[in-house]
Every structure is written in structure tokens, then in C-alpha cells.
Amino acid sequence: MSRYHTSRSSSTTPVIILYDTPGHSPQPWAPNIWRIRFILNYKRLRYRTQWVEFQDIEATLRSIGAPPSSVRSDGRPVYTLPVIVDPTRNSSRPEIISGPSNIAEYMETFYPARPVFPEGSRAVQSLFVHYIQEVFAKPLLPIMVPLSAKGLPPRSQPPFSHSHAADALPPGPHRERAWQLVKEQFDFLSSILDKNVQDGDGVCVMGHSVSYADFALCSVLLWIENMAPHDGWARIREWNGGRWVRLREKCREYMDVY
């Protein structure tokens, strides 16, 4: 699915480091991290991936001084990926940023070439991405979280399952009902994107060119394709007249992995 490359720079040239967590296969899979990988590739920024298994994430991020991505109600910090370390602007004091929204804002501010937020669209795209996370993707969780746990390296499976309460839905009517709830979200979003047909391509959220919103949406598609290729992606690629395959193809050139 993705093209793998060695770093686009010499060993002495500072590059952005993207912290990611591997699955069983060598493919990236986590949607929030794919969103950032898309932006790095789209902006043609030099970077390399630092792979961290799930159970090592907190210790690794603490060791590099990454800020927590959130704080629990009892005050304990939560450390999650993605995180980037950017030594390219100041190698003696690299910037360390946690969380996909913070990273996206940082890269757009300090690397404005090839913007992922076309002028005047930052607020509406941020709202769209919030919808993708909090509404559109929610019905996927009972299906995809257990499948994601099974798709991790063996050492990472128990801590991930414990952290995410990953109880798999067995094949049968309950799983089919779960997929029907997912399809309702896809159908609704498809009907909204159809409004772009008159003055856009009907695929990209902003009309004709991919943007941050498309990368957030395509990241969910890649999550499904990687962790549920037969039970999930095989269904979704047929939905809504092949719209989601067309979006994936629009984003294909930004799927490199360094």
C-alpha cells in the first residue's frame, strides 16, 4: 500500500522525527498518525519514522520530554502518539509537539508552503475533523479496536487490549448491525460531499484539491484497510459508488513512509 524509502537526507542533516507504532505488517495503521504522515509527505518535508511498540509509548515519550496529549480526571498525564520532534529549526533545542491537531497547526505555521489549510478554511476544516473523530468514526470503534489489537505485534496485544477494553464482535447479526451503523455514517457524509459536485470534483472536501480534512478522512480508510481488509475495506470500497476508493486514490501520492 505504501512506498517505503530510506531517509531523504544525509545522516548529518537534521530531519523531523515522527513517532509511530507498528502493526504486525510493516504498514503504518493508526489513523491519527497517518494524518500527520500525510501532511509531512504533502509538504515534502524531510522526516524519518521512529517506531515505538504500544507498551513502550509512555516511557519513550517521557524520556524525550514530550508533553502529555491529555490529562486524566485524577491529574495523571496521558501520553499518546503521534509526536514529532523537529530539530530542523533549532538543532540545539528541537521542538517536541504532541497530538495530531497541535502538530498540524505547528507544521502549517512554520512550514507554510503547500498549505493543507487553504486560506480561510482553518476553522471549518478543524470542525470537519472534529466531526470525523467524534461522530463519523464512533460506530467503527466496537469493530476496529479489537481488530487493531489483534493486528499488533504479540508483545503489544495484551496492554493495548487492556487499555482499550477490546472485546471482539463475533461474526453474525451483531457484527452486521455494527457495520450497518458504520454505513449510515458513510452514507450521510457521502450525501454532504455530493454538494461539491456542482463546483468541485465531489471527492475532496474543499472542492478540487486534497487538504487537511481529506487526510483525516483518508486516515480512517487506511486504518480499516490495514486492520480489516476483508471484513471492512472490502465492504466500504463498494459503498457510495466507489467514492471512498476515489478519495484513497487522490491521497495515494502522499502515502510514502520514511
CSV table of C-alpha atoms in Angstrom, one decimal:
chain,number,residue,atom,x,y,z
A,1,MET,CA,0.0,0.0,0.0
A,2,SER,CA,2.7,2.5,1.0
A,3,ARG,CA,6.1,3.0,-0.6
A,4,TYR,CA,9.0,2.6,1.8
A,5,HIS,CA,12.1,4.7,1.5
A,6,THR,CA,15.3,5.5,3.3
A,7,SER,CA,15.7,9.0,4.7
A,8,ARG,CA,15.7,11.8,2.2
A,9,SER,CA,18.8,13.3,3.8
A,10,SER,CA,22.3,12.5,4.8
A,11,SER,CA,22.9,11.2,8.3
A,12,THR,CA,24.3,14.6,9.4
A,13,THR,CA,21.2,16.6,8.2
A,14,PRO,CA,18.6,17.1,10.9
A,15,VAL,CA,15.2,15.8,10.0
A,16,ILE,CA,11.8,15.7,11.6
A,17,ILE,CA,11.2,12.5,13.6
A,18,LEU,CA,7.7,11.1,13.6
A,19,TYR,CA,6.9,8.7,16.4
A,20,ASP,CA,4.6,5.9,15.2
A,21,THR,CA,3.5,2.5,16.5
A,22,PRO,CA,3.8,-0.6,14.3
A,23,GLY,CA,1.3,-3.3,13.4
A,24,HIS,CA,2.0,-6.9,12.5
A,25,SER,CA,2.8,-5.9,9.0
A,26,PRO,CA,5.3,-3.1,8.2
A,27,GLN,CA,2.5,-0.8,7.3
A,28,PRO,CA,1.5,2.2,9.4
A,29,TRP,CA,-2.1,1.8,10.6
A,30,ALA,CA,-3.1,4.3,13.3
A,31,PRO,CA,-5.4,7.0,11.8
A,32,ASN,CA,-4.2,9.9,14.0
A,33,ILE,CA,-0.6,9.2,13.0
A,34,TRP,CA,-1.4,8.7,9.3
A,35,ARG,CA,-3.0,12.1,9.3
A,36,ILE,CA,0.4,13.6,10.3
A,37,ARG,CA,2.3,11.4,7.8
A,38,PHE,CA,0.1,12.7,5.0
A,39,ILE,CA,0.9,16.3,5.9
A,40,LEU,CA,4.7,15.6,6.1
A,41,ASN,CA,4.5,14.0,2.7
A,42,TYR,CA,2.3,16.6,1.2
A,43,LYS,CA,4.5,19.4,2.3
A,44,ARG,CA,7.6,17.5,1.1
A,45,LEU,CA,9.3,17.8,4.5
A,46,ARG,CA,12.3,15.6,5.3
A,47,TYR,CA,11.4,13.2,8.1
A,48,ARG,CA,12.0,9.7,9.4
A,49,THR,CA,9.9,7.3,11.4
A,50,GLN,CA,10.8,6.2,14.9
A,51,TRP,CA,8.8,3.0,15.7
A,52,VAL,CA,7.6,2.5,19.2
A,53,GLU,CA,5.6,-0.5,20.3
A,54,PHE,CA,2.4,0.2,22.2
A,55,GLN,CA,3.5,-0.7,25.7
A,56,ASP,CA,6.7,1.5,25.3
A,57,ILE,CA,4.9,4.7,24.3
A,58,GLU,CA,4.6,6.4,27.7
A,59,ALA,CA,8.2,5.6,28.7
A,60,THR,CA,9.6,6.7,25.4
A,61,LEU,CA,7.7,9.9,25.3
A,62,ARG,CA,8.6,10.8,28.9
A,63,SER,CA,12.3,10.1,28.0
A,64,ILE,CA,12.3,12.6,25.2
A,65,GLY,CA,10.4,15.2,27.2
A,66,ALA,CA,7.2,15.1,25.1
A,67,PRO,CA,4.3,16.9,26.6
A,68,PRO,CA,1.3,14.7,27.5
A,69,SER,CA,-1.5,14.6,25.0
A,70,SER,CA,-4.1,15.0,27.7
A,71,VAL,CA,-4.6,14.7,31.5
A,72,ARG,CA,-6.9,12.3,33.3
A,73,SER,CA,-9.6,13.5,35.7
A,74,ASP,CA,-7.3,12.5,38.6
A,75,GLY,CA,-4.5,14.7,37.2
A,76,ARG,CA,-2.3,11.9,35.8
A,77,PRO,CA,-0.9,12.7,32.3
A,78,VAL,CA,-1.7,10.6,29.3
A,79,TYR,CA,0.9,10.0,26.6
A,80,THR,CA,-0.2,9.0,23.2
A,81,LEU,CA,1.0,9.2,19.6
A,82,PRO,CA,1.6,11.0,17.3
A,83,VAL,CA,4.5,13.0,18.5
A,84,ILE,CA,7.0,14.8,16.3
A,85,VAL,CA,10.5,16.1,17.2
A,86,ASP,CA,11.7,18.9,14.9
A,87,PRO,CA,15.4,19.8,15.2
A,88,THR,CA,15.5,21.4,11.8
A,89,ARG,CA,14.7,24.9,13.0
A,90,ASN,CA,17.0,24.8,16.1
A,91,SER,CA,19.1,21.6,16.4
A,92,SER,CA,20.2,22.5,20.0
A,93,ARG,CA,16.6,23.0,21.2
A,94,PRO,CA,14.3,20.8,19.0
A,95,GLU,CA,10.6,21.4,19.1
A,96,ILE,CA,8.6,18.5,20.5
A,97,ILE,CA,4.9,18.5,19.8
A,98,SER,CA,2.2,16.0,20.8
A,99,GLY,CA,-1.3,15.4,19.4
A,100,PRO,CA,-2.4,15.5,15.7
A,101,SER,CA,-4.2,18.8,15.9
A,102,ASN,CA,-1.2,20.6,17.6
A,103,ILE,CA,1.2,19.0,15.1
A,104,ALA,CA,-0.9,20.0,12.1
A,105,GLU,CA,-1.1,23.6,13.3
A,106,TYR,CA,2.6,23.7,14.0
A,107,MET,CA,3.5,22.4,10.6
A,108,GLU,CA,1.2,24.8,8.8
A,109,THR,CA,2.6,27.8,10.8
A,110,PHE,CA,6.3,27.0,10.4
A,111,TYR,CA,6.2,25.3,7.0
A,112,PRO,CA,3.5,27.2,5.2
A,113,ALA,CA,4.5,26.1,1.7
A,114,ARG,CA,1.9,23.8,0.1
A,115,PRO,CA,-0.7,24.6,2.8
A,116,VAL,CA,-3.1,22.0,4.0
A,117,PHE,CA,-5.5,24.7,5.2
A,118,PRO,CA,-6.4,26.8,2.1
A,119,GLU,CA,-6.9,30.5,3.0
A,120,GLY,CA,-9.9,31.0,5.2
A,121,SER,CA,-10.6,27.3,5.8
A,122,ARG,CA,-8.8,26.5,9.0
A,123,ALA,CA,-11.9,26.8,11.2
A,124,VAL,CA,-14.3,24.9,9.0
A,125,GLN,CA,-11.7,22.1,8.4
A,126,SER,CA,-11.0,21.8,12.1
A,127,LEU,CA,-14.7,21.4,12.7
A,128,PHE,CA,-14.9,18.8,10.0
A,129,VAL,CA,-12.0,16.8,11.5
A,130,HIS,CA,-13.7,17.0,14.9
A,131,TYR,CA,-16.8,15.6,13.3
A,132,ILE,CA,-14.7,12.7,11.8
A,133,GLN,CA,-13.3,11.9,15.2
A,134,GLU,CA,-16.2,12.4,17.4
A,135,VAL,CA,-19.2,11.3,15.2
A,136,PHE,CA,-18.2,9.6,12.0
A,137,ALA,CA,-15.7,7.2,13.4
A,138,LYS,CA,-17.5,6.3,16.6
A,139,PRO,CA,-19.5,3.4,15.2
A,140,LEU,CA,-16.3,1.9,13.9
A,141,LEU,CA,-14.8,1.6,17.4
A,142,PRO,CA,-16.6,-1.7,18.5
A,143,ILE,CA,-15.4,-3.3,15.4
A,144,MET,CA,-12.0,-1.8,14.7
A,145,VAL,CA,-10.5,-1.6,18.2
A,146,PRO,CA,-10.5,-5.4,18.8
A,147,LEU,CA,-9.2,-5.9,15.2
A,148,SER,CA,-6.5,-3.4,15.8
A,149,ALA,CA,-5.4,-5.2,19.0
A,150,LYS,CA,-5.1,-8.4,17.0
A,151,GLY,CA,-3.1,-6.6,14.3
A,152,LEU,CA,-0.4,-5.5,16.7
A,153,PRO,CA,2.9,-7.4,17.4
A,154,PRO,CA,2.3,-10.1,20.1
A,155,ARG,CA,4.1,-8.1,22.8
A,156,SER,CA,1.8,-5.2,22.3
A,157,GLN,CA,-1.5,-7.0,22.2
A,158,PRO,CA,-2.2,-7.5,26.0
A,159,PRO,CA,-1.5,-3.9,27.0
A,160,PHE,CA,-3.5,-2.5,24.1
A,161,SER,CA,-6.4,-4.8,24.7
A,162,HIS,CA,-6.4,-3.9,28.4
A,163,SER,CA,-6.2,-0.2,27.7
A,164,HIS,CA,-9.0,-0.2,25.1
A,165,ALA,CA,-11.3,-2.9,26.5
A,166,ALA,CA,-11.1,-4.7,23.2
A,167,ASP,CA,-13.9,-7.3,23.1
A,168,ALA,CA,-14.3,-8.6,19.5
A,169,LEU,CA,-17.7,-8.8,17.9
A,170,PRO,CA,-18.1,-12.4,16.6
A,171,PRO,CA,-19.4,-12.9,13.1
A,172,GLY,CA,-23.1,-12.8,12.9
A,173,PRO,CA,-26.0,-10.4,13.3
A,174,HIS,CA,-24.4,-8.2,16.0
A,175,ARG,CA,-21.4,-7.5,13.8
A,176,GLU,CA,-23.6,-7.0,10.8
A,177,ARG,CA,-25.7,-4.5,12.8
A,178,ALA,CA,-22.4,-2.7,13.8
A,179,TRP,CA,-21.4,-2.4,10.1
A,180,GLN,CA,-24.8,-1.1,9.3
A,181,LEU,CA,-24.3,1.7,11.8
A,182,VAL,CA,-21.0,2.5,10.2
A,183,LYS,CA,-22.6,2.5,6.7
A,184,GLU,CA,-25.2,5.1,7.9
A,185,GLN,CA,-22.3,7.5,8.8
A,186,PHE,CA,-20.7,6.9,5.4
A,187,ASP,CA,-24.0,7.4,3.6
A,188,PHE,CA,-24.6,10.7,5.4
A,189,LEU,CA,-21.1,12.0,4.7
A,190,SER,CA,-21.4,11.0,1.1
A,191,SER,CA,-24.6,13.0,0.7
A,192,ILE,CA,-22.8,16.0,2.1
A,193,LEU,CA,-19.8,15.7,-0.2
A,194,ASP,CA,-22.2,15.3,-3.1
A,195,LYS,CA,-22.9,19.0,-2.7
A,196,ASN,CA,-19.4,19.7,-4.1
A,197,VAL,CA,-20.3,18.1,-7.4
A,198,GLN,CA,-21.6,21.4,-8.9
A,199,ASP,CA,-18.4,23.3,-8.3
A,200,GLY,CA,-15.8,20.6,-7.3
A,201,ASP,CA,-14.9,17.1,-8.0
A,202,GLY,CA,-17.3,15.6,-5.4
A,203,VAL,CA,-14.4,13.8,-3.8
A,204,CYS,CA,-12.3,16.4,-2.0
A,205,VAL,CA,-13.8,18.2,1.0
A,206,MET,CA,-12.6,21.6,-0.3
A,207,GLY,CA,-13.6,21.1,-3.9
A,208,HIS,CA,-10.7,20.0,-6.2
A,209,SER,CA,-7.6,19.6,-4.1
A,210,VAL,CA,-6.8,17.5,-1.1
A,211,SER,CA,-6.5,19.2,2.2
A,212,TYR,CA,-6.2,18.5,5.9
A,213,ALA,CA,-9.9,17.3,6.0
A,214,ASP,CA,-9.3,14.8,3.3
A,215,PHE,CA,-6.2,13.5,5.0
A,216,ALA,CA,-8.1,13.0,8.3
A,217,LEU,CA,-10.8,11.1,6.4
A,218,CYS,CA,-8.5,9.0,4.3
A,219,SER,CA,-6.6,8.1,7.5
A,220,VAL,CA,-9.7,6.3,8.7
A,221,LEU,CA,-10.0,4.5,5.4
A,222,LEU,CA,-6.4,3.3,5.7
A,223,TRP,CA,-7.0,2.1,9.3
A,224,ILE,CA,-9.8,0.0,8.0
A,225,GLU,CA,-7.9,-1.2,5.0
A,226,ASN,CA,-4.9,-2.3,7.2
A,227,MET,CA,-6.7,-3.9,10.1
A,228,ALA,CA,-9.9,-5.1,8.4
A,229,PRO,CA,-9.1,-5.7,4.8
A,230,HIS,CA,-11.7,-8.4,4.2
A,231,ASP,CA,-14.4,-7.7,6.7
A,232,GLY,CA,-14.2,-3.9,6.4
A,233,TRP,CA,-12.4,-2.4,3.4
A,234,ALA,CA,-14.0,-5.0,1.1
A,235,ARG,CA,-17.4,-3.6,2.1
A,236,ILE,CA,-16.5,0.1,2.2
A,237,ARG,CA,-14.8,0.2,-1.2
A,238,GLU,CA,-18.2,-0.7,-2.8
A,239,TRP,CA,-20.2,1.8,-0.8
A,240,ASN,CA,-21.5,5.1,-2.3
A,241,GLY,CA,-20.5,4.4,-5.9
A,242,GLY,CA,-16.8,3.9,-5.1
A,243,ARG,CA,-16.4,7.3,-3.6
A,244,TRP,CA,-14.0,6.2,-0.9
A,245,VAL,CA,-11.7,4.4,-3.3
A,246,ARG,CA,-11.5,7.6,-5.3
A,247,LEU,CA,-10.6,9.5,-2.2
A,248,ARG,CA,-7.9,7.0,-1.4
A,249,GLU,CA,-6.5,7.3,-4.9
A,250,LYS,CA,-6.5,11.1,-4.6
A,251,CYS,CA,-4.3,10.7,-1.5
A,252,ARG,CA,-2.1,7.9,-2.8
A,253,GLU,CA,0.9,10.0,-3.8
A,254,TYR,CA,1.2,11.2,-0.1
A,255,MET,CA,1.4,7.7,1.4
A,256,ASP,CA,5.2,7.3,1.4
A,257,VAL,CA,6.8,6.0,4.6
A,258,TYR,CA,10.3,7.3,5.5
